[in-house]
Tab-separated table of C-alpha atoms in Angstrom:
chain	number	residue	atom	x	y	z
Q	14	MET	CA	63.196	92.039	99.533
Q	15	ASP	CA	64.542	91.268	95.729
Q	16	THR	CA	67.271	92.465	94.574
Q	17	PRO	CA	67.552	95.793	92.407
Q	18	THR	CA	67.751	94.933	88.679
Q	19	VAL	CA	70.781	95.465	87.241
Q	20	SER	CA	71.882	94.712	83.477
Q	21	LYS	CA	73.755	91.309	82.504
Q	22	GLY	CA	76.428	93.131	80.936
Q	23	THR	CA	76.240	95.667	83.843
Q	24	ARG	CA	76.985	92.579	86.016
Q	25	ARG	CA	80.134	91.191	84.182
Q	26	TRP	CA	81.787	94.673	84.904
Q	27	VAL	CA	80.962	94.597	88.585
Q	28	LEU	CA	82.150	91.026	88.728
Q	29	ALA	CA	85.506	91.759	86.389
Q	30	LEU	CA	86.243	95.055	88.406
Q	31	ALA	CA	85.666	93.904	91.963
Q	32	ALA	CA	87.445	90.330	90.982
Q	33	VAL	CA	90.354	92.327	89.859
Q	34	ALA	CA	90.879	94.212	92.673
Q	35	SER	CA	90.180	91.977	95.242
Q	36	MET	CA	93.109	89.439	93.210
Q	37	MET	CA	95.873	92.857	94.180
Q	38	ALA	CA	94.276	92.997	98.155
Q	39	ALA	CA	94.400	89.408	98.809
Q	40	LEU	CA	98.013	88.515	97.066
Q	41	ASP	CA	100.007	91.328	99.173
Q	42	THR	CA	98.863	89.802	101.826
Q	43	LEU	CA	101.355	87.074	101.981
Q	44	VAL	CA	103.507	88.496	98.968
Q	45	VAL	CA	106.195	89.565	100.366
Q	46	SER	CA	106.593	86.343	102.473
Q	47	THR	CA	109.286	84.580	99.891
Q	48	ALA	CA	111.256	88.240	99.168
Q	49	LEU	CA	111.663	88.945	103.175
Q	50	GLY	CA	115.383	87.975	102.790
Q	51	THR	CA	115.855	90.492	99.908
Q	52	ILE	CA	114.280	92.801	101.857
Q	53	ARG	CA	116.707	92.371	104.691
Q	54	ASP	CA	119.699	92.088	103.220
Q	55	ASP	CA	118.609	95.159	100.790
Q	56	LEU	CA	117.534	97.416	103.926
Q	57	GLY	CA	119.373	95.968	106.599
Q	58	ALA	CA	116.106	95.019	108.828
Q	59	SER	CA	115.695	92.797	111.834
Q	60	LEU	CA	113.525	89.958	112.581
Q	61	GLU	CA	111.087	91.690	114.138
Q	62	MET	CA	111.277	94.204	111.696
Q	63	LEU	CA	110.525	91.779	108.877
Q	64	GLU	CA	107.163	90.477	110.587
Q	65	TRP	CA	105.846	93.822	110.574
Q	66	THR	CA	106.090	94.136	106.644
Q	67	VAL	CA	103.642	90.896	106.356
Q	68	ASN	CA	101.345	92.076	110.010
Q	69	GLY	CA	101.175	95.777	109.288
Q	70	TYR	CA	99.175	94.724	106.142
Q	71	ASN	CA	97.091	92.716	107.477
Q	72	LEU	CA	96.284	94.627	110.884
Q	73	SER	CA	94.358	97.428	109.512
Q	74	PHE	CA	93.132	95.345	106.539
Q	75	ALA	CA	91.464	93.202	109.139
Q	76	VAL	CA	91.202	95.862	111.985
Q	77	LEU	CA	88.908	98.623	109.284
Q	78	LEU	CA	86.569	95.483	107.220
Q	79	ILE	CA	83.242	96.516	109.041
Q	80	PRO	CA	84.451	100.755	109.426
Q	81	ALA	CA	85.046	99.798	105.299
Q	82	ALA	CA	81.370	98.512	105.247
Q	83	VAL	CA	79.879	101.362	106.955
Q	84	VAL	CA	81.275	104.299	105.490
Q	85	GLY	CA	80.495	102.110	101.583
Q	86	ASP	CA	76.911	102.061	103.122
Q	87	ARG	CA	76.687	105.731	104.274
Q	88	PHE	CA	79.102	107.534	101.588
Q	89	GLY	CA	78.424	105.317	98.509
Q	90	ARG	CA	80.167	101.972	97.845
Q	91	ARG	CA	80.746	103.064	94.233
Q	92	ARG	CA	82.634	105.980	95.591
Q	93	MET	CA	84.119	104.086	98.806
Q	94	PHE	CA	85.499	101.067	96.934
Q	95	ALA	CA	87.191	104.067	94.120
Q	96	LEU	CA	89.048	105.489	97.164
Q	97	GLY	CA	89.863	102.336	98.529
Q	98	LEU	CA	91.886	101.548	94.704
Q	99	ALA	CA	93.127	105.018	95.159
Q	100	ILE	CA	94.850	104.559	98.643
Q	101	PHE	CA	95.926	100.996	98.317
Q	102	VAL	CA	97.813	102.418	94.496
Q	103	ALA	CA	99.409	105.097	96.832
Q	104	GLY	CA	100.331	102.696	99.243
Q	105	SER	CA	101.891	100.514	96.478
Q	106	ALA	CA	103.812	103.097	95.276
Q	107	ALA	CA	105.279	104.194	98.626
Q	108	CYS	CA	106.338	100.631	99.121
Q	109	ALA	CA	108.142	100.259	96.251
Q	110	LEU	CA	110.015	103.477	97.469
Q	111	ALA	CA	110.636	103.135	100.741
Q	112	GLY	CA	114.197	103.418	101.688
Q	113	SER	CA	114.195	101.841	104.809
Q	114	VAL	CA	112.098	99.254	106.538
Q	115	GLU	CA	110.450	101.610	108.534
Q	116	ALA	CA	109.105	103.748	105.709
Q	117	LEU	CA	107.766	100.327	104.048
Q	118	ILE	CA	106.314	99.258	107.229
Q	119	ALA	CA	103.807	102.679	107.471
Q	120	ALA	CA	103.121	102.839	103.553
Q	121	ARG	CA	102.161	98.995	104.112
Q	122	VAL	CA	99.445	100.045	107.079
Q	123	VAL	CA	98.148	102.275	103.967
Q	124	GLN	CA	98.144	99.687	101.911
Q	125	GLY	CA	95.755	97.489	104.302
Q	126	VAL	CA	93.313	100.931	104.772
Q	127	GLY	CA	92.720	100.917	101.015
Q	128	ALA	CA	92.640	96.343	100.900
Q	129	ALA	CA	89.989	96.851	103.703
Q	130	LEU	CA	87.764	99.387	101.715
Q	131	ILE	CA	88.311	96.570	98.708
Q	132	MET	CA	87.748	93.471	100.546
Q	133	SER	CA	84.345	94.277	101.858
Q	134	LEU	CA	82.889	96.228	99.400
Q	135	ALA	CA	83.683	93.908	96.450
Q	136	LEU	CA	81.596	91.414	98.291
Q	137	THR	CA	78.495	93.987	98.916
Q	138	LEU	CA	78.802	95.140	94.974
Q	139	VAL	CA	78.884	91.639	93.953
Q	140	SER	CA	76.072	90.170	96.056
Q	141	ALA	CA	73.922	93.702	95.359
Q	142	ALA	CA	73.975	93.457	91.316
Q	143	PHE	CA	73.170	89.521	91.183
Q	144	PRO	CA	69.990	88.286	92.212
Q	145	ALA	CA	69.930	85.721	94.807
Q	146	ALA	CA	69.055	82.761	92.462
Q	147	ARG	CA	72.487	83.298	90.242
Q	148	ARG	CA	74.986	84.933	93.086
Q	149	GLY	CA	76.508	81.336	94.307
Q	150	VAL	CA	78.000	81.419	91.042
Q	151	ALA	CA	79.376	85.352	90.848
Q	152	ILE	CA	80.616	84.927	94.993
Q	153	GLY	CA	82.025	81.537	93.384
Q	154	VAL	CA	83.810	83.161	90.891
Q	155	LEU	CA	84.658	86.106	92.937
Q	156	GLU	CA	86.265	84.068	95.688
Q	157	GLY	CA	87.983	81.934	93.245
Q	158	VAL	CA	90.306	84.604	91.772
Q	159	THR	CA	90.751	85.396	95.685
Q	160	GLY	CA	91.554	82.357	96.848
Q	161	LEU	CA	93.766	81.993	94.400
Q	162	ALA	CA	95.463	85.079	94.646
Q	163	VAL	CA	95.848	84.380	99.187
Q	164	ALA	CA	97.325	81.254	97.543
Q	165	CYS	CA	100.113	82.534	95.015
Q	166	GLY	CA	101.277	84.880	97.255
Q	167	PRO	CA	103.960	83.547	98.166
Q	168	LEU	CA	104.462	81.903	94.453
Q	169	VAL	CA	104.258	85.869	92.868
Q	170	GLY	CA	105.978	87.634	95.421
Q	171	GLY	CA	109.540	84.853	94.856
Q	172	ALA	CA	109.043	85.011	90.740
Q	173	ILE	CA	109.326	89.052	91.199
Q	174	ALA	CA	112.054	89.098	93.708
Q	175	GLU	CA	113.869	86.123	91.784
Q	176	GLY	CA	113.482	87.654	88.519
Q	177	LEU	CA	113.516	91.601	89.150
Q	178	SER	CA	113.399	93.191	92.546
Q	179	TRP	CA	111.439	93.066	95.924
Q	180	HIS	CA	110.111	96.873	94.467
Q	181	TRP	CA	108.241	95.864	91.428
Q	182	ILE	CA	105.752	93.784	93.664
Q	183	PHE	CA	104.929	96.759	94.843
Q	184	TRP	CA	105.277	98.461	91.726
Q	185	VAL	CA	102.699	96.258	89.667
Q	186	ASN	CA	99.718	96.794	91.295
Q	187	VAL	CA	99.870	100.633	90.152
Q	188	PRO	CA	98.521	100.546	86.666
Q	189	ILE	CA	96.383	98.106	87.101
Q	190	GLY	CA	95.177	100.224	90.109
Q	191	LEU	CA	95.017	103.583	88.164
Q	192	LEU	CA	93.190	101.881	85.129
Q	193	ALA	CA	90.542	100.578	86.983
Q	194	ILE	CA	89.389	103.957	89.424
Q	195	PRO	CA	87.825	104.658	86.276
Q	196	LEU	CA	86.276	101.738	84.879
Q	197	VAL	CA	84.733	101.325	88.241
Q	198	LEU	CA	83.533	104.997	88.555
Q	199	ALA	CA	82.260	104.777	84.961
Q	200	ARG	CA	80.917	100.970	85.274
Q	201	ILE	CA	79.294	100.328	88.418
Q	202	PRO	CA	76.239	101.513	89.880
Q	203	GLU	CA	76.151	103.506	92.915
Q	204	SER	CA	74.477	101.729	96.257
Q	205	PHE	CA	73.892	102.580	99.771
Q	206	GLY	CA	72.840	100.695	102.645
Q	207	SER	CA	69.318	101.399	104.457
Q	208	GLU	CA	70.657	102.283	107.312
Q	209	THR	CA	73.173	105.774	107.214
Q	210	ALA	CA	73.005	107.140	110.072
Q	211	PHE	CA	76.653	107.605	112.461
Q	212	ASP	CA	76.965	105.485	114.862
Q	213	GLY	CA	80.085	106.982	116.202
Q	214	VAL	CA	80.149	105.024	120.016
Q	215	GLY	CA	80.035	101.180	117.815
Q	216	LEU	CA	82.236	102.480	115.359
Q	217	ALA	CA	85.144	103.326	117.556
Q	218	LEU	CA	84.131	99.937	119.915
Q	219	VAL	CA	84.494	97.084	117.223
Q	220	THR	CA	87.207	98.929	115.759
Q	221	GLY	CA	89.250	99.196	119.704
Q	222	GLY	CA	88.416	95.791	120.211
Q	223	ALA	CA	89.456	94.329	116.518
Q	224	LEU	CA	92.901	95.890	116.932
Q	225	GLY	CA	93.096	94.486	120.679
Q	226	VAL	CA	92.420	90.989	119.141
Q	227	VAL	CA	94.427	91.262	116.232
Q	228	TRP	CA	97.403	92.943	117.822
Q	229	GLY	CA	97.744	90.370	120.458
Q	230	LEU	CA	97.150	87.130	117.975
Q	231	VAL	CA	99.972	89.002	115.795
Q	232	ARG	CA	102.563	90.401	118.874
Q	233	GLY	CA	101.287	87.027	120.990
Q	234	ASN	CA	104.078	84.939	119.280
Q	235	ILE	CA	106.794	86.994	119.453
Q	236	ALA	CA	106.143	88.694	123.303
Q	237	GLY	CA	104.782	86.104	124.429
Q	238	TRP	CA	101.139	85.072	125.590
Q	239	SER	CA	101.736	85.725	129.429
Q	240	ASP	CA	103.116	88.892	128.737
Q	241	PRO	CA	101.097	91.976	130.105
Q	242	GLU	CA	100.919	93.446	126.809
Q	243	ILE	CA	99.305	90.951	124.945
Q	244	VAL	CA	97.366	90.065	128.135
Q	245	PHE	CA	95.922	93.691	127.696
Q	246	ALA	CA	95.546	93.683	123.799
Q	247	LEU	CA	93.584	90.375	123.668
Q	248	GLY	CA	91.581	90.770	127.210
Q	249	GLY	CA	90.364	94.806	125.751
Q	250	GLY	CA	89.550	94.111	122.851
Q	251	ILE	CA	87.370	90.856	124.163
Q	252	VAL	CA	85.769	92.942	126.193
Q	253	ALA	CA	85.434	95.958	123.594
Q	254	LEU	CA	83.542	93.449	121.104
Q	255	ILE	CA	81.574	92.204	124.079
Q	256	VAL	CA	80.586	96.200	125.047
Q	257	PHE	CA	79.773	96.424	120.949
Q	258	ALA	CA	77.280	93.966	121.047
Q	259	VAL	CA	75.686	95.039	123.738
Q	260	TRP	CA	75.479	99.199	122.452
Q	261	GLU	CA	74.748	97.675	119.451
Q	262	SER	CA	71.425	95.658	120.596
Q	263	ARG	CA	70.483	98.820	122.553
Q	264	THR	CA	71.419	101.896	120.115
Q	265	ARG	CA	68.540	103.298	117.798
Q	266	THR	CA	71.055	103.208	114.860
Q	267	PRO	CA	73.329	100.279	115.401
Q	268	MET	CA	76.365	100.217	112.584
Q	269	PHE	CA	76.099	96.104	112.606
Q	270	PRO	CA	72.474	94.661	114.204
Q	271	VAL	CA	73.684	92.047	116.141
Q	272	ARG	CA	70.334	90.164	115.593
Q	273	MET	CA	72.002	89.014	112.484
Q	274	PHE	CA	73.382	86.842	114.498
Q	275	THR	CA	70.008	84.997	115.656
Q	276	SER	CA	70.243	83.107	112.198
Q	277	ARG	CA	71.478	79.789	111.850
Q	278	GLY	CA	72.997	80.649	108.291
Q	279	PHE	CA	74.564	84.029	109.318
Q	280	ALA	CA	76.153	82.503	112.400
Q	281	ALA	CA	77.128	79.610	111.731
Q	282	GLY	CA	78.211	80.661	107.839
Q	283	ASN	CA	80.566	83.453	109.724
Q	284	VAL	CA	82.341	81.017	112.423
Q	285	ALA	CA	83.178	78.154	109.185
Q	286	ILE	CA	84.206	80.785	107.095
Q	287	PHE	CA	86.871	82.035	110.176
Q	288	LEU	CA	88.023	77.748	110.803
Q	289	THR	CA	88.024	78.066	107.265
Q	290	PHE	CA	90.432	80.605	106.698
Q	291	ALA	CA	92.606	79.686	110.432
Q	292	ALA	CA	93.455	76.299	108.312
Q	293	LEU	CA	93.866	77.984	104.793
Q	294	PHE	CA	96.360	80.846	106.175
Q	295	GLY	CA	98.489	78.198	108.135
Q	296	ALA	CA	99.066	76.107	105.734
Q	297	VAL	CA	100.556	78.624	102.839
Q	298	PHE	CA	102.129	79.765	105.906
Q	299	PHE	CA	103.924	76.355	106.423
Q	300	PHE	CA	103.925	75.002	102.698
Q	301	ALA	CA	105.991	77.159	101.091
Q	302	GLN	CA	108.598	76.846	103.966
Q	303	PHE	CA	108.652	72.856	103.253
Q	304	MET	CA	109.068	72.815	99.765
Q	305	GLN	CA	112.069	75.090	100.468
Q	306	MET	CA	113.340	73.653	103.810
Q	307	VAL	CA	112.603	69.686	102.528
Q	308	PHE	CA	112.820	69.839	99.165
Q	309	HIS	CA	115.616	72.511	98.737
Q	310	TYR	CA	113.548	73.967	95.720
Q	311	GLY	CA	113.935	78.230	95.441
Q	312	PRO	CA	110.718	80.568	96.467
Q	313	LEU	CA	109.663	80.377	92.793
Q	314	GLY	CA	110.133	76.653	92.280
Q	315	ALA	CA	108.030	76.082	95.500
Q	316	GLY	CA	105.592	78.108	94.200
Q	317	LEU	CA	105.140	76.273	91.260
Q	318	ARG	CA	104.936	73.382	93.175
Q	319	LEU	CA	102.234	74.206	94.989
Q	320	LEU	CA	99.877	74.989	92.377
Q	321	PRO	CA	98.166	71.286	92.417
Q	322	TRP	CA	96.712	72.922	95.464
Q	323	THR	CA	96.197	76.451	94.592
Q	324	LEU	CA	94.814	75.863	91.029
Q	325	THR	CA	91.884	73.965	92.757
Q	326	LEU	CA	90.478	77.332	93.802
Q	327	PHE	CA	90.374	78.786	90.448
Q	328	PHE	CA	88.995	75.823	88.781
Q	329	CYS	CA	86.522	74.309	91.456
Q	330	ALA	CA	84.826	77.587	93.922
Q	331	PRO	CA	82.818	78.526	90.652
Q	332	LEU	CA	81.683	75.277	90.170
Q	333	ALA	CA	80.580	75.136	93.912
Q	334	GLY	CA	79.214	78.315	94.181
Q	335	ALA	CA	77.203	77.041	90.960
Q	336	LEU	CA	75.988	74.143	92.981
Q	337	ALA	CA	75.394	75.890	96.140
Q	338	ASP	CA	72.731	77.426	93.864
Q	339	ARG	CA	70.617	74.134	93.295
Q	340	VAL	CA	71.595	71.833	96.135
Q	341	GLY	CA	72.127	74.474	99.108
Q	342	GLU	CA	74.834	75.301	101.189
Q	343	ARG	CA	75.342	72.475	103.883
Q	344	PRO	CA	76.316	69.866	101.849
Q	345	LEU	CA	78.647	71.453	99.927
Q	346	MET	CA	80.050	73.348	102.952
Q	347	THR	CA	80.220	69.978	105.749
Q	348	VAL	CA	81.726	67.986	102.407
Q	349	GLY	CA	84.392	70.692	101.775
Q	350	LEU	CA	86.003	71.119	105.246
Q	351	THR	CA	85.900	67.427	105.866
Q	352	LEU	CA	88.179	67.392	102.060
Q	353	GLN	CA	90.426	69.560	103.425
Q	354	ALA	CA	90.680	68.457	106.854
Q	355	ALA	CA	91.424	65.324	105.022
Q	356	GLY	CA	94.222	66.545	102.927
Q	357	LEU	CA	96.034	68.534	105.413
Q	358	GLY	CA	95.809	65.535	108.120
Q	359	TRP	CA	97.055	63.052	105.375
Q	360	ILE	CA	100.073	65.795	104.738
Q	361	ALA	CA	100.633	65.492	108.366
Q	362	LEU	CA	100.810	61.587	108.489
Q	363	ILE	CA	103.690	61.424	105.536
Q	364	ALA	CA	105.986	64.515	105.761
Q	365	GLU	CA	109.213	63.250	106.525
Q	366	PRO	CA	112.604	65.001	105.621
Q	367	ASP	CA	113.290	62.258	102.984
Q	368	MET	CA	109.932	62.356	101.652
Q	369	SER	CA	109.359	63.033	97.746
Q	370	TYR	CA	107.789	65.879	96.289
Q	371	THR	CA	105.374	63.648	94.168
Q	372	ALA	CA	103.833	61.708	97.731
Q	373	MET	CA	102.559	65.672	98.536
Q	374	ILE	CA	100.611	65.794	95.482
Q	375	VAL	CA	97.246	63.877	95.633
Q	376	PRO	CA	96.524	64.956	99.316
Q	377	LEU	CA	97.142	68.755	98.119
Q	378	VAL	CA	94.784	68.405	95.336
Q	379	VAL	CA	92.097	67.444	97.900
Q	380	ALA	CA	92.907	69.911	100.597
Q	381	GLY	CA	92.239	72.379	97.608
Q	382	ILE	CA	89.118	70.834	96.662
Q	383	GLY	CA	87.563	70.846	99.782
Q	384	VAL	CA	88.473	74.766	100.666
Q	385	SER	CA	87.620	75.667	96.703
Q	386	MET	CA	84.015	74.134	97.722
Q	387	ALA	CA	83.865	75.747	101.315
Q	388	ILE	CA	84.884	79.598	100.693
Q	389	PRO	CA	82.056	80.617	98.320
Q	390	THR	CA	79.307	78.499	99.610
Q	391	ALA	CA	80.150	80.013	103.685
Q	392	GLN	CA	79.775	83.342	102.301
Q	393	SER	CA	77.073	82.521	99.955
Q	394	ALA	CA	74.685	80.995	103.227
Q	395	VAL	CA	76.037	84.627	105.417
Q	396	LEU	CA	74.447	86.973	102.491
Q	397	GLY	CA	71.809	85.163	102.070
Q	398	ALA	CA	70.626	84.997	105.012
Q	399	VAL	CA	70.415	88.670	105.775
Q	400	GLU	CA	67.876	91.088	103.439
Q	401	HIS	CA	69.099	92.686	100.632
Q	402	GLY	CA	69.875	95.922	102.972
Q	403	ALA	CA	71.977	94.554	104.769
Q	404	ILE	CA	74.293	92.479	102.208
Q	405	GLY	CA	77.003	95.279	102.772
Q	406	LYS	CA	76.862	95.137	106.945
Q	407	ALA	CA	76.892	91.241	106.413
Q	408	ALA	CA	80.105	90.954	104.143
Q	409	GLY	CA	81.889	93.321	106.161
Q	410	ALA	CA	81.765	91.347	109.343
Q	411	ASN	CA	82.201	88.255	106.713
Q	412	SER	CA	85.165	89.426	105.633
Q	413	MET	CA	86.336	90.511	108.703
Q	414	MET	CA	85.887	86.637	109.964
Q	415	ARG	CA	88.026	85.573	107.077
Q	416	GLU	CA	90.767	87.996	108.267
Q	417	LEU	CA	91.059	87.556	111.977
Q	418	GLY	CA	91.079	83.343	111.181
Q	419	GLY	CA	93.331	83.845	109.305
Q	420	VAL	CA	95.626	86.195	111.681
Q	421	PHE	CA	94.461	83.432	114.490
Q	422	GLY	CA	95.481	80.738	112.305
Q	423	ILE	CA	98.917	81.304	111.722
Q	424	ALA	CA	99.219	82.552	115.636
Q	425	VAL	CA	97.996	79.092	116.314
Q	426	VAL	CA	100.059	77.332	113.715
Q	427	VAL	CA	103.373	78.687	114.707
Q	428	ALA	CA	102.843	78.551	118.217
Q	429	ILE	CA	103.068	75.095	118.055
Q	430	PHE	CA	105.458	74.789	115.534
Q	431	ALA	CA	108.004	77.116	117.707
Q	432	GLY	CA	106.855	73.716	120.385
Q	433	PHE	CA	107.728	71.532	118.233
Q	434	GLY	CA	110.173	71.903	116.243
Q	435	GLY	CA	112.554	75.002	114.989
Q	436	TYR	CA	114.355	75.936	111.960
Q	437	GLY	CA	118.135	74.414	112.877
Q	438	SER	CA	117.892	71.382	110.380
Q	439	THR	CA	115.819	69.528	108.257
Q	440	ALA	CA	114.565	67.014	111.143
Q	441	GLU	CA	113.779	69.948	113.426
Q	442	PHE	CA	111.340	71.510	111.231
Q	443	VAL	CA	109.321	68.342	110.178
Q	444	ASP	CA	108.925	68.294	113.922
Q	445	GLY	CA	107.441	71.421	114.038
Q	446	PHE	CA	105.565	71.303	110.777
Q	447	VAL	CA	103.815	67.994	111.230
Q	448	PRO	CA	101.637	68.978	114.239
Q	449	ALA	CA	101.266	72.707	112.972
Q	450	VAL	CA	99.330	71.071	109.704
Q	451	ALA	CA	97.757	68.276	111.689
Q	452	ALA	CA	96.123	71.714	113.674
Q	453	GLY	CA	95.189	72.678	111.035
Q	454	ALA	CA	93.140	69.782	110.239
Q	455	VAL	CA	91.767	69.989	113.522
Q	456	LEU	CA	90.530	73.373	112.497
Q	457	SER	CA	88.988	72.469	109.477
Q	458	PHE	CA	86.925	69.404	110.917
Q	459	LEU	CA	85.964	71.864	113.495
Q	460	GLY	CA	84.677	73.945	110.814
Q	461	ALA	CA	82.636	71.295	108.784
Q	462	VAL	CA	80.753	70.323	112.412
Q	463	VAL	CA	80.143	74.022	112.049
Q	464	ALA	CA	78.643	73.492	109.017
Q	465	LEU	CA	76.420	71.164	109.921
Q	466	ALA	CA	74.231	74.136	111.363
Q	467	LEU	CA	73.734	75.850	108.202
Q	468	PRO	CA	70.101	75.635	107.288
Q	469	GLY	CA	69.013	73.565	104.440
Q	470	ARG	CA	67.358	74.367	100.775
Q	471	ASP	CA	64.362	74.783	101.808
Q	472	GLU	CA	64.765	76.758	105.440
Q	473	THR	CA	67.458	79.201	103.760
Q	474	SER	CA	64.593	82.010	103.362
Q	475	ALA	CA	62.645	80.947	106.355
Q	476	ASP	CA	65.750	81.609	108.000
Q	477	ALA	CA	66.658	85.050	107.133
Q	478	ALA	CA	67.016	87.271	110.098
Q	479	PRO	CA	63.850	89.925	110.266
Q	480	ASP	CA	64.721	92.969	109.017
Q	481	GLU	CA	63.374	96.779	107.971
Q	482	TRP	CA	65.725	97.663	105.559
Q	483	SER	CA	65.437	98.926	102.385
Q	484	VAL	CA	67.892	99.649	99.785
Q	485	SER	CA	68.875	102.558	96.948
Q	486	VAL	CA	70.712	102.483	94.039
Q	487	SER	CA	71.733	104.972	91.583
Q	488	PRO	CA	72.918	104.947	87.963
């Protein structure tokens, strides 16, 4: 089915507003990471409570991504996108005003609810507004901005915490969000998914399953992987997701048609993006700490020296999206993840307590170019593998796989780091850092192998999952 006609000017507004909103939501994923020391001193927080200032956001964010796509399809994507912005702004203000760590964690959970609506529906709105021939470029721009925001979270948080106070990390979202909401309602056309019947059982199963898996991954390194809490959470979450898949294959009104996974592009693209973000989030988590522990830079200095890595996301992702429209996603995804694996592996090989920063510059650039190629092409493959009416559900699933991948990646590298090293000295930190980053390289390489299963350029249209859906668009 063809994309509904949307004017060029409207497309620009859709892309710009989606990028700004996604930037805010993505930035707040790790923005507090370099301000945790200040927050600990100000609010008297324990280490576990500090971790929840990060994990509370990621938990509600990851769990609600597919439900966010569903409510957007049913009640209007523009309307729910604007609501997500409003919730995110309210949560940000509550974070800035928090007088205790408990209040901060609760506000971060609210932020995550808004972020789920923003991130899931931003991708849907952009994909619905642009025709297939231009969709790769648009997604490349959107994901370049989003990826840059994720990677620059520690830099921005460190700069604001050093220059002002940690409260301003959250205050900056408020005026931007308040300005964006009326523009979204005025400039973005409303659209709906083709299937608007409410599947309460499916919604409960996918939400409960995602909650169990994310909770287990987030808490595993704290409580211990053999702890009954973790075993129950992970086991129950996996069982719920399996039951969800069975239910969706049999119900008359599925919220997420599992037959999408019969498409090679959809299945391989989602697995590849999971592995991409697992490696990316693991690297982001430790690279800033490496700059501080080994090179003794402050939070701002550490973030600045990651720019050879992070800036590639902004410059290369749009180019990769444009190339994907011409040559297809498989070669770009495969090469990109191979480059990311090479860059991370290179850093793992040369990391030493007395090394110089200049030795890291080239491998940082290599890894950055690789992930910049991988992110937009994986998402283009996923969205190009479904009919237009299914874009909302496909985008929700893809966003959820990204966030689950990020949580999984951090859990894996933290467990490996703890098994081989620690924070007692620079040498001890490097002992844990090396195998942790090497694990990121392995995850990236596995993603490159999975990307080989993507359909070639001539196979893409034939690979799309059969569908009867239609889509309606209104001004």
